[in-house]
Amino acid sequence: MGIVTGEKEFFKGIGQIKYEGPQSDNPLAFRWYDADKVIAGKPMKDHLRFACAYWHSFCGNGADPFGEPTHIFPWSLKDDAIERAKDKMDAAFEFITKMNLPFYCFHDVDIVDYTNDINENDRRLQTMVGYAKQKQEDSGVKLLWGTSNLFSNRRYMNGAATNPNFHVLAHAGTQVKAALDATIALGGENYVFWGGREGYMTLLNTDMKREQEHLAKFLHTAKDYARKQGFNGNFFIEPKPCEPTKHQYDYDAATVLGFLQKYGLIDDFKLNLEVNHATLAGHTFQHDLQVAADAGLLGSIDANRGDYQNGWDTDQFPNDITEVTEYMLIILQAGGFGGGGINFDAKIRRNSTDPADLFYAHIGGMDIFARALVIADNILQKSDYKKIRADRYASFDSGAGKDFEAGKLSLEDLRKYAVENGEPETISGKQEYLENLINRYI
Ligand code: XLS
Ligand code: NI
Ligand code: NI
């Protein structure tokens, strides 16, 4: 895969980012991400399946509730929407190919600005799909997932699929149809639903049961349309507990699993989990990963991190090797992602204003996951980590414990066993030992 630029080079002075190894002191090189290096039976790039998020990297302008944009992108200056969108896509593919990222992800409105005229929006998106197709062919970069933004436009202030006004729901369906068509035309491997404003601010004005039924119906309708168009990929739901609404319906992995089960969506939908969303839900990301993995529905992840002191979705790039190693332990043991990969749903800080900052951020994120992959594989292959966990449950491997698992014991049987065997022995959970083990392999 070579560098693909448009007429103009946007990130001048920065070339192909290459693997130089842990000893390198070049800040624009990988120390750990060696795309073709084989770990646990396959190349790093196939384990990790990194994707660039169009919205944070090429649209997010650094504005916050207190201040104006700080990222004045040279690709956002032209007056004509299509010309502007083409510049942005040129910049995006230049960055993605310089970074050697195999995938990208977008919302409809990241690709081209939308108006309130549906036909004009369709025309714009289709034009840009043609442009993207060529870029994908030239570069070999693929679309990990597409989605539609059903939260920014003011019409969605009371929700999209869960809006009390059917007219708004119809607009949401219109947008999803176009975004699905675009995803399919670009060979997208998955389609994501993050329930932006699907939730409520107060129950005083909300029929929660009816809104959730509408959400399920909406997802069925979208899924049926995509399947009819020949889409074989996965649909992902991305849980988040709050923000923008006070209470989002897709609270966390466990909540979404129950919802999928209840409404008959479990065969078509998997989970796209985001670090900062899990922590906002009061979980570790490891917890949500394990919940999804245990259900066989770990589809993809949005990699980022929150801030230990701030309680919102700060979407910072991942940088904690201990935590990321624990993620990779779970992901590896789950057999990898179900069709997805690692999307950097993360943004550089408002005051990170050098063009190189976007590169440093992605290099750091890719390196930390690559390094964690190597460490986690070592822990699984070389240490007693798996054995310690298995041994904790050894009492269920034979005898009465095994009978219990097989459903053969009654409550009376349990009493008989307890009486006959007296007080159980004290067995350590060995938490510090295991924490040290992770450190040792880092
Ligand atoms: C917002 C979400 C969003 C989704 C895509 O918090 O993470 O970026 O990933 O709509
Ligand atoms: Ni996300
Ligand atoms: Ni998020």
JSON list of N, CA, C and O in Angstrom, two decimals, residues 145-185:
[
{"chain": "A", "resi": 145, "resn": "TRP", "atom": "N", "xyz": [-16.59, 0.17, 8.92]},
{"chain": "A", "resi": 145, "resn": "TRP", "atom": "CA", "xyz": [-18.02, 0.36, 9.09]},
{"chain": "A", "resi": 145, "resn": "TRP", "atom": "C", "xyz": [-18.48, 1.75, 8.72]},
{"chain": "A", "resi": 145, "resn": "TRP", "atom": "O", "xyz": [-17.73, 2.71, 8.76]},
{"chain": "A", "resi": 146, "resn": "GLY", "atom": "N", "xyz": [-19.74, 1.80, 8.31]},
{"chain": "A", "resi": 146, "resn": "GLY", "atom": "CA", "xyz": [-20.39, 3.08, 8.06]},
{"chain": "A", "resi": 146, "resn": "GLY", "atom": "C", "xyz": [-21.49, 3.27, 9.10]},
{"chain": "A", "resi": 146, "resn": "GLY", "atom": "O", "xyz": [-21.90, 2.32, 9.78]},
{"chain": "A", "resi": 147, "resn": "THR", "atom": "N", "xyz": [-21.96, 4.50, 9.24]},
{"chain": "A", "resi": 147, "resn": "THR", "atom": "CA", "xyz": [-23.07, 4.77, 10.14]},
{"chain": "A", "resi": 147, "resn": "THR", "atom": "C", "xyz": [-23.72, 6.09, 9.73]},
{"chain": "A", "resi": 147, "resn": "THR", "atom": "O", "xyz": [-23.22, 6.76, 8.83]},
{"chain": "A", "resi": 148, "resn": "SER", "atom": "N", "xyz": [-24.82, 6.43, 10.37]},
{"chain": "A", "resi": 148, "resn": "SER", "atom": "CA", "xyz": [-25.40, 7.74, 10.08]},
{"chain": "A", "resi": 148, "resn": "SER", "atom": "C", "xyz": [-25.49, 8.55, 11.35]},
{"chain": "A", "resi": 148, "resn": "SER", "atom": "O", "xyz": [-25.71, 8.00, 12.44]},
{"chain": "A", "resi": 149, "resn": "ASN", "atom": "N", "xyz": [-25.32, 9.81, 11.21]},
{"chain": "A", "resi": 149, "resn": "ASN", "atom": "CA", "xyz": [-25.38, 10.71, 12.36]},
{"chain": "A", "resi": 149, "resn": "ASN", "atom": "C", "xyz": [-26.83, 11.12, 12.57]},
{"chain": "A", "resi": 149, "resn": "ASN", "atom": "O", "xyz": [-27.38, 11.92, 11.83]},
{"chain": "A", "resi": 150, "resn": "LEU", "atom": "N", "xyz": [-27.45, 10.53, 13.60]},
{"chain": "A", "resi": 150, "resn": "LEU", "atom": "CA", "xyz": [-28.85, 10.81, 13.92]},
{"chain": "A", "resi": 150, "resn": "LEU", "atom": "C", "xyz": [-28.93, 11.60, 15.23]},
{"chain": "A", "resi": 150, "resn": "LEU", "atom": "O", "xyz": [-29.83, 11.38, 16.04]},
{"chain": "A", "resi": 151, "resn": "PHE", "atom": "N", "xyz": [-27.95, 12.47, 15.45]},
{"chain": "A", "resi": 151, "resn": "PHE", "atom": "CA", "xyz": [-27.94, 13.21, 16.72]},
{"chain": "A", "resi": 151, "resn": "PHE", "atom": "C", "xyz": [-27.59, 14.69, 16.60]},
{"chain": "A", "resi": 151, "resn": "PHE", "atom": "O", "xyz": [-27.93, 15.46, 17.48]},
{"chain": "A", "resi": 152, "resn": "SER", "atom": "N", "xyz": [-26.92, 15.10, 15.51]},
{"chain": "A", "resi": 152, "resn": "SER", "atom": "CA", "xyz": [-26.49, 16.51, 15.45]},
{"chain": "A", "resi": 152, "resn": "SER", "atom": "C", "xyz": [-27.59, 17.45, 14.97]},
{"chain": "A", "resi": 152, "resn": "SER", "atom": "O", "xyz": [-27.76, 18.53, 15.53]},
{"chain": "A", "resi": 153, "resn": "ASN", "atom": "N", "xyz": [-28.34, 17.05, 13.95]},
{"chain": "A", "resi": 153, "resn": "ASN", "atom": "CA", "xyz": [-29.38, 17.93, 13.41]},
{"chain": "A", "resi": 153, "resn": "ASN", "atom": "C", "xyz": [-30.43, 18.23, 14.48]},
{"chain": "A", "resi": 153, "resn": "ASN", "atom": "O", "xyz": [-30.80, 17.36, 15.26]},
{"chain": "A", "resi": 154, "resn": "ARG", "atom": "N", "xyz": [-30.94, 19.46, 14.47]},
{"chain": "A", "resi": 154, "resn": "ARG", "atom": "CA", "xyz": [-31.86, 19.85, 15.56]},
{"chain": "A", "resi": 154, "resn": "ARG", "atom": "C", "xyz": [-33.15, 19.03, 15.55]},
{"chain": "A", "resi": 154, "resn": "ARG", "atom": "O", "xyz": [-33.79, 18.87, 16.58]},
{"chain": "A", "resi": 155, "resn": "ARG", "atom": "N", "xyz": [-33.51, 18.46, 14.39]},
{"chain": "A", "resi": 155, "resn": "ARG", "atom": "CA", "xyz": [-34.75, 17.67, 14.37]},
{"chain": "A", "resi": 155, "resn": "ARG", "atom": "C", "xyz": [-34.67, 16.46, 15.30]},
{"chain": "A", "resi": 155, "resn": "ARG", "atom": "O", "xyz": [-35.68, 15.93, 15.73]},
{"chain": "A", "resi": 156, "resn": "TYR", "atom": "N", "xyz": [-33.44, 16.05, 15.65]},
{"chain": "A", "resi": 156, "resn": "TYR", "atom": "CA", "xyz": [-33.28, 14.86, 16.51]},
{"chain": "A", "resi": 156, "resn": "TYR", "atom": "C", "xyz": [-33.18, 15.20, 18.00]},
{"chain": "A", "resi": 156, "resn": "TYR", "atom": "O", "xyz": [-32.78, 14.36, 18.80]},
{"chain": "A", "resi": 157, "resn": "MET", "atom": "N", "xyz": [-33.53, 16.42, 18.37]},
{"chain": "A", "resi": 157, "resn": "MET", "atom": "CA", "xyz": [-33.32, 16.81, 19.78]},
{"chain": "A", "resi": 157, "resn": "MET", "atom": "C", "xyz": [-34.12, 15.93, 20.75]},
{"chain": "A", "resi": 157, "resn": "MET", "atom": "O", "xyz": [-33.72, 15.76, 21.90]},
{"chain": "A", "resi": 158, "resn": "ASN", "atom": "N", "xyz": [-35.26, 15.36, 20.30]},
{"chain": "A", "resi": 158, "resn": "ASN", "atom": "CA", "xyz": [-36.02, 14.44, 21.16]},
{"chain": "A", "resi": 158, "resn": "ASN", "atom": "C", "xyz": [-35.80, 12.97, 20.78]},
{"chain": "A", "resi": 158, "resn": "ASN", "atom": "O", "xyz": [-36.62, 12.11, 21.10]},
{"chain": "A", "resi": 159, "resn": "GLY", "atom": "N", "xyz": [-34.72, 12.71, 20.07]},
{"chain": "A", "resi": 159, "resn": "GLY", "atom": "CA", "xyz": [-34.46, 11.33, 19.65]},
{"chain": "A", "resi": 159, "resn": "GLY", "atom": "C", "xyz": [-34.64, 11.16, 18.15]},
{"chain": "A", "resi": 159, "resn": "GLY", "atom": "O", "xyz": [-35.19, 12.04, 17.47]},
{"chain": "A", "resi": 160, "resn": "ALA", "atom": "N", "xyz": [-34.18, 10.04, 17.64]},
{"chain": "A", "resi": 160, "resn": "ALA", "atom": "CA", "xyz": [-34.32, 9.72, 16.21]},
{"chain": "A", "resi": 160, "resn": "ALA", "atom": "C", "xyz": [-35.33, 8.58, 16.10]},
{"chain": "A", "resi": 160, "resn": "ALA", "atom": "O", "xyz": [-36.53, 8.82, 15.95]},
{"chain": "A", "resi": 161, "resn": "ALA", "atom": "N", "xyz": [-34.87, 7.32, 16.25]},
{"chain": "A", "resi": 161, "resn": "ALA", "atom": "CA", "xyz": [-35.80, 6.18, 16.22]},
{"chain": "A", "resi": 161, "resn": "ALA", "atom": "C", "xyz": [-36.74, 6.19, 17.43]},
{"chain": "A", "resi": 161, "resn": "ALA", "atom": "O", "xyz": [-37.80, 5.56, 17.40]},
{"chain": "A", "resi": 162, "resn": "THR", "atom": "N", "xyz": [-36.36, 6.87, 18.48]},
{"chain": "A", "resi": 162, "resn": "THR", "atom": "CA", "xyz": [-37.21, 6.90, 19.68]},
{"chain": "A", "resi": 162, "resn": "THR", "atom": "C", "xyz": [-37.92, 8.25, 19.83]},
{"chain": "A", "resi": 162, "resn": "THR", "atom": "O", "xyz": [-38.45, 8.56, 20.90]},
{"chain": "A", "resi": 163, "resn": "ASN", "atom": "N", "xyz": [-37.94, 9.02, 18.76]},
{"chain": "A", "resi": 163, "resn": "ASN", "atom": "CA", "xyz": [-38.61, 10.33, 18.85]},
{"chain": "A", "resi": 163, "resn": "ASN", "atom": "C", "xyz": [-40.12, 10.13, 19.00]},
{"chain": "A", "resi": 163, "resn": "ASN", "atom": "O", "xyz": [-40.69, 9.27, 18.33]},
{"chain": "A", "resi": 164, "resn": "PRO", "atom": "N", "xyz": [-40.77, 10.91, 19.87]},
{"chain": "A", "resi": 164, "resn": "PRO", "atom": "CA", "xyz": [-42.23, 10.76, 20.02]},
{"chain": "A", "resi": 164, "resn": "PRO", "atom": "C", "xyz": [-42.99, 11.18, 18.75]},
{"chain": "A", "resi": 164, "resn": "PRO", "atom": "O", "xyz": [-44.17, 10.85, 18.62]},
{"chain": "A", "resi": 165, "resn": "ASN", "atom": "N", "xyz": [-42.32, 11.85, 17.83]},
{"chain": "A", "resi": 165, "resn": "ASN", "atom": "CA", "xyz": [-42.95, 12.31, 16.60]},
{"chain": "A", "resi": 165, "resn": "ASN", "atom": "C", "xyz": [-42.54, 11.41, 15.44]},
{"chain": "A", "resi": 165, "resn": "ASN", "atom": "O", "xyz": [-41.36, 11.38, 15.04]},
{"chain": "A", "resi": 166, "resn": "PHE", "atom": "N", "xyz": [-43.50, 10.69, 14.87]},
{"chain": "A", "resi": 166, "resn": "PHE", "atom": "CA", "xyz": [-43.20, 9.75, 13.78]},
{"chain": "A", "resi": 166, "resn": "PHE", "atom": "C", "xyz": [-42.49, 10.43, 12.60]},
{"chain": "A", "resi": 166, "resn": "PHE", "atom": "O", "xyz": [-41.63, 9.83, 11.94]},
{"chain": "A", "resi": 167, "resn": "HIS", "atom": "N", "xyz": [-42.84, 11.67, 12.34]},
{"chain": "A", "resi": 167, "resn": "HIS", "atom": "CA", "xyz": [-42.25, 12.41, 11.21]},
{"chain": "A", "resi": 167, "resn": "HIS", "atom": "C", "xyz": [-40.72, 12.46, 11.32]},
{"chain": "A", "resi": 167, "resn": "HIS", "atom": "O", "xyz": [-39.99, 12.33, 10.34]},
{"chain": "A", "resi": 168, "resn": "VAL", "atom": "N", "xyz": [-40.22, 12.61, 12.56]},
{"chain": "A", "resi": 168, "resn": "VAL", "atom": "CA", "xyz": [-38.77, 12.64, 12.77]},
{"chain": "A", "resi": 168, "resn": "VAL", "atom": "C", "xyz": [-38.18, 11.25, 12.53]},
{"chain": "A", "resi": 168, "resn": "VAL", "atom": "O", "xyz": [-37.13, 11.10, 11.89]},
{"chain": "A", "resi": 169, "resn": "LEU", "atom": "N", "xyz": [-38.89, 10.23, 13.01]},
{"chain": "A", "resi": 169, "resn": "LEU", "atom": "CA", "xyz": [-38.43, 8.85, 12.79]},
{"chain": "A", "resi": 169, "resn": "LEU", "atom": "C", "xyz": [-38.29, 8.56, 11.29]},
{"chain": "A", "resi": 169, "resn": "LEU", "atom": "O", "xyz": [-37.33, 7.92, 10.86]},
{"chain": "A", "resi": 170, "resn": "ALA", "atom": "N", "xyz": [-39.22, 9.08, 10.49]},
{"chain": "A", "resi": 170, "resn": "ALA", "atom": "CA", "xyz": [-39.15, 8.86, 9.05]},
{"chain": "A", "resi": 170, "resn": "ALA", "atom": "C", "xyz": [-37.89, 9.50, 8.46]},
{"chain": "A", "resi": 170, "resn": "ALA", "atom": "O", "xyz": [-37.23, 8.92, 7.58]},
{"chain": "A", "resi": 171, "resn": "HIS", "atom": "N", "xyz": [-37.50, 10.67, 8.97]},
{"chain": "A", "resi": 171, "resn": "HIS", "atom": "CA", "xyz": [-36.25, 11.30, 8.52]},
{"chain": "A", "resi": 171, "resn": "HIS", "atom": "C", "xyz": [-35.05, 10.45, 8.93]},
{"chain": "A", "resi": 171, "resn": "HIS", "atom": "O", "xyz": [-34.09, 10.32, 8.16]},
{"chain": "A", "resi": 172, "resn": "ALA", "atom": "N", "xyz": [-35.10, 9.88, 10.12]},
{"chain": "A", "resi": 172, "resn": "ALA", "atom": "CA", "xyz": [-33.99, 9.04, 10.58]},
{"chain": "A", "resi": 172, "resn": "ALA", "atom": "C", "xyz": [-33.86, 7.82, 9.65]},
{"chain": "A", "resi": 172, "resn": "ALA", "atom": "O", "xyz": [-32.76, 7.44, 9.24]},
{"chain": "A", "resi": 173, "resn": "GLY", "atom": "N", "xyz": [-35.01, 7.23, 9.29]},
{"chain": "A", "resi": 173, "resn": "GLY", "atom": "CA", "xyz": [-34.99, 6.09, 8.38]},
{"chain": "A", "resi": 173, "resn": "GLY", "atom": "C", "xyz": [-34.42, 6.47, 7.02]},
{"chain": "A", "resi": 173, "resn": "GLY", "atom": "O", "xyz": [-33.66, 5.71, 6.41]},
{"chain": "A", "resi": 174, "resn": "THR", "atom": "N", "xyz": [-34.76, 7.65, 6.56]},
{"chain": "A", "resi": 174, "resn": "THR", "atom": "CA", "xyz": [-34.26, 8.15, 5.28]},
{"chain": "A", "resi": 174, "resn": "THR", "atom": "C", "xyz": [-32.73, 8.23, 5.29]},
{"chain": "A", "resi": 174, "resn": "THR", "atom": "O", "xyz": [-32.04, 7.81, 4.36]},
{"chain": "A", "resi": 175, "resn": "GLN", "atom": "N", "xyz": [-32.22, 8.76, 6.41]},
{"chain": "A", "resi": 175, "resn": "GLN", "atom": "CA", "xyz": [-30.76, 8.89, 6.52]},
{"chain": "A", "resi": 175, "resn": "GLN", "atom": "C", "xyz": [-30.08, 7.53, 6.60]},
{"chain": "A", "resi": 175, "resn": "GLN", "atom": "O", "xyz": [-29.03, 7.31, 6.00]},
{"chain": "A", "resi": 176, "resn": "VAL", "atom": "N", "xyz": [-30.69, 6.60, 7.35]},
{"chain": "A", "resi": 176, "resn": "VAL", "atom": "CA", "xyz": [-30.09, 5.27, 7.49]},
{"chain": "A", "resi": 176, "resn": "VAL", "atom": "C", "xyz": [-30.10, 4.55, 6.14]},
{"chain": "A", "resi": 176, "resn": "VAL", "atom": "O", "xyz": [-29.12, 3.89, 5.78]},
{"chain": "A", "resi": 177, "resn": "LYS", "atom": "N", "xyz": [-31.18, 4.72, 5.38]},
{"chain": "A", "resi": 177, "resn": "LYS", "atom": "CA", "xyz": [-31.23, 4.07, 4.07]},
{"chain": "A", "resi": 177, "resn": "LYS", "atom": "C", "xyz": [-30.05, 4.52, 3.20]},
{"chain": "A", "resi": 177, "resn": "LYS", "atom": "O", "xyz": [-29.34, 3.71, 2.62]},
{"chain": "A", "resi": 178, "resn": "ALA", "atom": "N", "xyz": [-29.84, 5.83, 3.15]},
{"chain": "A", "resi": 178, "resn": "ALA", "atom": "CA", "xyz": [-28.75, 6.36, 2.32]},
{"chain": "A", "resi": 178, "resn": "ALA", "atom": "C", "xyz": [-27.38, 5.91, 2.84]},
{"chain": "A", "resi": 178, "resn": "ALA", "atom": "O", "xyz": [-26.48, 5.58, 2.05]},
{"chain": "A", "resi": 179, "resn": "ALA", "atom": "N", "xyz": [-27.23, 5.89, 4.16]},
{"chain": "A", "resi": 179, "resn": "ALA", "atom": "CA", "xyz": [-25.93, 5.48, 4.73]},
{"chain": "A", "resi": 179, "resn": "ALA", "atom": "C", "xyz": [-25.68, 4.00, 4.51]},
{"chain": "A", "resi": 179, "resn": "ALA", "atom": "O", "xyz": [-24.54, 3.57, 4.27]},
{"chain": "A", "resi": 180, "resn": "LEU", "atom": "N", "xyz": [-26.75, 3.19, 4.56]},
{"chain": "A", "resi": 180, "resn": "LEU", "atom": "CA", "xyz": [-26.60, 1.76, 4.26]},
{"chain": "A", "resi": 180, "resn": "LEU", "atom": "C", "xyz": [-26.23, 1.57, 2.80]},
{"chain": "A", "resi": 180, "resn": "LEU", "atom": "O", "xyz": [-25.33, 0.79, 2.47]},
{"chain": "A", "resi": 181, "resn": "ASP", "atom": "N", "xyz": [-26.91, 2.30, 1.91]},
{"chain": "A", "resi": 181, "resn": "ASP", "atom": "CA", "xyz": [-26.58, 2.20, 0.48]},
{"chain": "A", "resi": 181, "resn": "ASP", "atom": "C", "xyz": [-25.11, 2.54, 0.25]},
{"chain": "A", "resi": 181, "resn": "ASP", "atom": "O", "xyz": [-24.41, 1.86, -0.50]},
{"chain": "A", "resi": 182, "resn": "ALA", "atom": "N", "xyz": [-24.64, 3.59, 0.92]},
{"chain": "A", "resi": 182, "resn": "ALA", "atom": "CA", "xyz": [-23.24, 4.02, 0.75]},
{"chain": "A", "resi": 182, "resn": "ALA", "atom": "C", "xyz": [-22.30, 2.94, 1.29]},
{"chain": "A", "resi": 182, "resn": "ALA", "atom": "O", "xyz": [-21.30, 2.59, 0.65]},
{"chain": "A", "resi": 183, "resn": "THR", "atom": "N", "xyz": [-22.62, 2.42, 2.46]},
{"chain": "A", "resi": 183, "resn": "THR", "atom": "CA", "xyz": [-21.77, 1.39, 3.08]},
{"chain": "A", "resi": 183, "resn": "THR", "atom": "C", "xyz": [-21.68, 0.16, 2.18]},
{"chain": "A", "resi": 183, "resn": "THR", "atom": "O", "xyz": [-20.59, -0.40, 1.97]},
{"chain": "A", "resi": 184, "resn": "ILE", "atom": "N", "xyz": [-22.82, -0.24, 1.64]},
{"chain": "A", "resi": 184, "resn": "ILE", "atom": "CA", "xyz": [-22.84, -1.42, 0.77]},
{"chain": "A", "resi": 184, "resn": "ILE", "atom": "C", "xyz": [-22.05, -1.15, -0.51]},
{"chain": "A", "resi": 184, "resn": "ILE", "atom": "O", "xyz": [-21.23, -1.96, -0.93]},
{"chain": "A", "resi": 185, "resn": "ALA", "atom": "N", "xyz": [-22.26, 0.03, -1.09]},
{"chain": "A", "resi": 185, "resn": "ALA", "atom": "CA", "xyz": [-21.56, 0.36, -2.35]},
{"chain": "A", "resi": 185, "resn": "ALA", "atom": "C", "xyz": [-20.04, 0.37, -2.15]},
{"chain": "A", "resi": 185, "resn": "ALA", "atom": "O", "xyz": [-19.28, 0.06, -3.06]}
]
